[in-house]
Amino acid sequence: MNLIFLGAPGAGKGTQAEVVSEALKIPQISTGNILREAAKNGTEYGLKAKAAMDAGALVSDDIVIGILKERIAEEDCREGFILDGFPRTVPQAEALDAMGIKIDKVIEINVADETIKQRVSGRRVCQGCGASYHIEYKPSKTEGVCDKCGDKTVIRKDDQPEVVLERLATYHEKTAPLKDYYEKQGKLVTVEGQEEVADTSKLTLAAVGVE
């Protein structure tokens, strides 16, 4: 099953994609992580991606699509995959269709902006492996230390309050029209984000047919 997860920054789409990835045994492909890895390695595309991310802007389509094409071609994607953070615009969705990649369902995690602003302030990311945590909803076993690799967890630059407001505005302007695009294709399923992560997970798993 090939899935796309949509949702504003901080809506919890990455967490839910992780839950579905484990349930269906298919890889979760986070374009954010792929881009941050490229930025960390200082590649030509990586440096361009870093400049955009630091400013809270979207990374250009050619950078994202180039990296994504390579990832989907890998062996572990043969049985399906979850795209988390791509596409973000209608032209990107059209480019995905043009690549001949069949998408079965598009899951939108819907959460109010005000709730997102409160949530994002508690987000932490491992500077080593990119694993994500939240000081309230998904804390690491030891505060400030990643469970997976033992490196330090930090607040990402794009999780700073002023950048979050910019990212939400960008999402509503450029990403929200994707809902109409996929609704017309009959692929969109909206999951209302709940107060408890586990409750959202139940709804999300039901949306992809896992009981």
Tab-separated table of N, CA and C in Angstrom, residues 1 19-20 22-24 105 189 198-211:
chain	number	residue	atom	x	y	z
A	1	MET	N	0.838	-1.200	0.000
A	1	MET	CA	0.000	0.000	0.000
A	1	MET	C	0.873	1.249	0.000
A	19	VAL	N	3.360	4.855	13.243
A	19	VAL	CA	2.447	3.808	13.743
A	19	VAL	C	2.003	2.899	12.589
A	20	VAL	N	1.599	3.511	11.479
A	20	VAL	CA	1.123	2.751	10.311
A	20	VAL	C	2.277	1.981	9.658
A	22	GLU	N	4.828	0.641	11.141
A	22	GLU	CA	5.059	-0.573	11.938
A	22	GLU	C	3.952	-1.601	11.712
A	23	ALA	N	2.718	-1.122	11.619
A	23	ALA	CA	1.575	-2.032	11.446
A	23	ALA	C	1.586	-2.725	10.088
A	24	LEU	N	1.949	-1.978	9.035
A	24	LEU	CA	1.922	-2.532	7.678
A	24	LEU	C	3.289	-3.037	7.201
A	105	LYS	N	-4.019	5.764	-0.828
A	105	LYS	CA	-4.806	6.621	0.060
A	105	LYS	C	-3.969	7.807	0.529
A	189	VAL	N	-8.712	10.771	2.978
A	189	VAL	CA	-9.404	10.368	4.206
A	189	VAL	C	-8.931	11.305	5.320
A	198	ALA	N	-2.732	8.068	21.269
A	198	ALA	CA	-3.215	6.699	21.046
A	198	ALA	C	-4.602	6.686	20.398
A	199	ASP	N	-5.444	7.668	20.763
A	199	ASP	CA	-6.788	7.740	20.175
A	199	ASP	C	-6.716	8.130	18.701
A	200	THR	N	-5.793	9.037	18.386
A	200	THR	CA	-5.588	9.416	16.978
A	200	THR	C	-5.071	8.213	16.201
A	201	SER	N	-4.189	7.436	16.833
A	201	SER	CA	-3.618	6.250	16.176
A	201	SER	C	-4.699	5.231	15.815
A	202	LYS	N	-5.651	5.039	16.712
A	202	LYS	CA	-6.750	4.092	16.447
A	202	LYS	C	-7.531	4.515	15.206
A	203	LEU	N	-7.834	5.796	15.134
A	203	LEU	CA	-8.578	6.328	13.984
A	203	LEU	C	-7.765	6.216	12.697
A	204	THR	N	-6.455	6.465	12.819
A	204	THR	CA	-5.576	6.419	11.645
A	204	THR	C	-5.453	4.995	11.119
A	205	LEU	N	-5.249	4.039	12.020
A	205	LEU	CA	-5.136	2.633	11.610
A	205	LEU	C	-6.435	2.156	10.953
A	206	ALA	N	-7.573	2.576	11.499
A	206	ALA	CA	-8.872	2.219	10.904
A	206	ALA	C	-8.993	2.801	9.490
A	207	ALA	N	-8.440	4.012	9.314
A	207	ALA	CA	-8.507	4.684	8.003
A	207	ALA	C	-7.735	3.940	6.910
A	208	VAL	N	-6.698	3.199	7.321
A	208	VAL	CA	-5.912	2.443	6.326
A	208	VAL	C	-6.288	0.961	6.326
A	209	GLY	N	-7.359	0.633	7.069
A	209	GLY	CA	-7.867	-0.740	7.048
A	209	GLY	C	-7.224	-1.704	8.018
A	210	VAL	N	-6.559	-1.177	9.045
A	210	VAL	CA	-5.957	-2.054	10.068
A	210	VAL	C	-6.844	-2.001	11.310
A	211	GLU	N	-7.336	-3.143	11.724
A	211	GLU	CA	-8.212	-3.181	12.919
A	211	GLU	C	-7.385	-3.428	14.175
